[in-house]
GROMACS .gro file of C-alpha atoms in nm:
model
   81
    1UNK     CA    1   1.277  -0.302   1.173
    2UNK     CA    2   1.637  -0.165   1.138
    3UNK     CA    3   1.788  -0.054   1.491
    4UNK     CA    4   2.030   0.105   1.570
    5UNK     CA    5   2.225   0.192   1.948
    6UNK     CA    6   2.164   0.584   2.010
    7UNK     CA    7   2.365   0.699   2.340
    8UNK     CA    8   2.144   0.804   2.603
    9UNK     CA    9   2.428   1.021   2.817
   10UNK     CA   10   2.656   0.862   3.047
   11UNK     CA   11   2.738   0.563   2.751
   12UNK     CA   12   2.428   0.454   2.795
   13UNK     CA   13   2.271   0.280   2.541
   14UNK     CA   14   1.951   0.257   2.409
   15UNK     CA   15   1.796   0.059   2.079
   16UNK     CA   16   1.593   0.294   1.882
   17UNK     CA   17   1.351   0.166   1.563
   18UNK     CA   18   1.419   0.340   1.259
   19UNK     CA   19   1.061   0.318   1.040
   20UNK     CA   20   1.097   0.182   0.749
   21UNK     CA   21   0.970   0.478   0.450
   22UNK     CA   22   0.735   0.290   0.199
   23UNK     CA   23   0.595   0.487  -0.101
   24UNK     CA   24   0.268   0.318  -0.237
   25UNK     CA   25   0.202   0.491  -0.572
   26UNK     CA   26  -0.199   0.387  -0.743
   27UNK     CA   27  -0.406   0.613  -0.880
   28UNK     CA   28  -0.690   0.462  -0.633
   29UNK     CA   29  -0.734   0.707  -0.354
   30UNK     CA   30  -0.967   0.448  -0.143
   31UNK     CA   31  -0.672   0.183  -0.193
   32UNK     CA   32  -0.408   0.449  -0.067
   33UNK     CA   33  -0.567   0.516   0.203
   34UNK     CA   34  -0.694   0.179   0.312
   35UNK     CA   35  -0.303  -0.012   0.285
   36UNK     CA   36  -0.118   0.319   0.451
   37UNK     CA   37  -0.385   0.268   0.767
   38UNK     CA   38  -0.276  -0.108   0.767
   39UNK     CA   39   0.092  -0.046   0.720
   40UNK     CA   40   0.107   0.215   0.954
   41UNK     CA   41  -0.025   0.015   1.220
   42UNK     CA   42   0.253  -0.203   1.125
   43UNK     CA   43   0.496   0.055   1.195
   44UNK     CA   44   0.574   0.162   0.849
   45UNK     CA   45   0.640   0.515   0.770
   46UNK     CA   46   0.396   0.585   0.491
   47UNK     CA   47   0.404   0.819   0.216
   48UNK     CA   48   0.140   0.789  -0.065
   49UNK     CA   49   0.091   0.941  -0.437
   50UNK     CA   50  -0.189   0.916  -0.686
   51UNK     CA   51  -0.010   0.970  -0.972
   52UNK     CA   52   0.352   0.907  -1.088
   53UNK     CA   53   0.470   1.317  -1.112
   54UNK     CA   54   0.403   1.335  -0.725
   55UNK     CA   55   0.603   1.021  -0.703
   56UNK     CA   56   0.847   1.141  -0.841
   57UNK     CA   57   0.860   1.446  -0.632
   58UNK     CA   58   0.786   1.238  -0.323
   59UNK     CA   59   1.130   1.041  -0.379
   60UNK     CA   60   1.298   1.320  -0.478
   61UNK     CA   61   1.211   1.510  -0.110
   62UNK     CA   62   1.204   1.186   0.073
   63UNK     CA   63   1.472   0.882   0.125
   64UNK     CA   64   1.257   0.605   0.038
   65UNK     CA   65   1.337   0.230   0.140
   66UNK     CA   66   1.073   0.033  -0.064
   67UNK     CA   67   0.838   0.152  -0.349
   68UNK     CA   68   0.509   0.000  -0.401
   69UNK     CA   69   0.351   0.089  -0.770
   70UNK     CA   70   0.061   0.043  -0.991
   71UNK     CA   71   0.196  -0.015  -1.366
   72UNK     CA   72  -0.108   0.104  -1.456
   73UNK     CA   73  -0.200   0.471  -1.424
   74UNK     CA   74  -0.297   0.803  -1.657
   75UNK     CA   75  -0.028   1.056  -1.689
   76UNK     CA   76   0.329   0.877  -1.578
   77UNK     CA   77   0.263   0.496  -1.545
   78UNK     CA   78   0.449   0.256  -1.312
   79UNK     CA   79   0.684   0.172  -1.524
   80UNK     CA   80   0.803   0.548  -1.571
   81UNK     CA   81   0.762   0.630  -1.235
   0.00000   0.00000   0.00000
């Protein structure tokens, strides 16, 4: 986790967990949804895509932390993506 201090009024101070945002790319659907359930019981901030132009978009709306991609997919591949 990354923390950080947020005041909390009278200089207070209070830790606060930042998630971290992981984009899992695979053209899968039952594997997307199976690892986002485990990760976000890990306290990941999940955001998933079946194929590499919603990807795209996804990191393009999103500030991603760590990508997760299958190099192997129709349309835009991993390696494009």
């Amino acid at each position: 986790y990354m923390a950080r201090q947020k005041s909390a009024g009278e200089g207070a101070a209070i830790m606060e967990k930042d998630k971290i945002n992981l984009l899992i790319v695979d053209d899968e659907d039952q594997f997307l949804e199976s690892i986002s359930k485990s990760l976000e019981v890990r306290d990941f901030n999940v955001i998933t895509a079946n194929r590499g132009e919603k990807a795209i978009e996804a990191a393009r709306t999103t500030s991603i932390d760590i990508a997760l991609v299958d190099l192997k997919m129709p349309g835009i591949n991993g390696e494009e993506t």
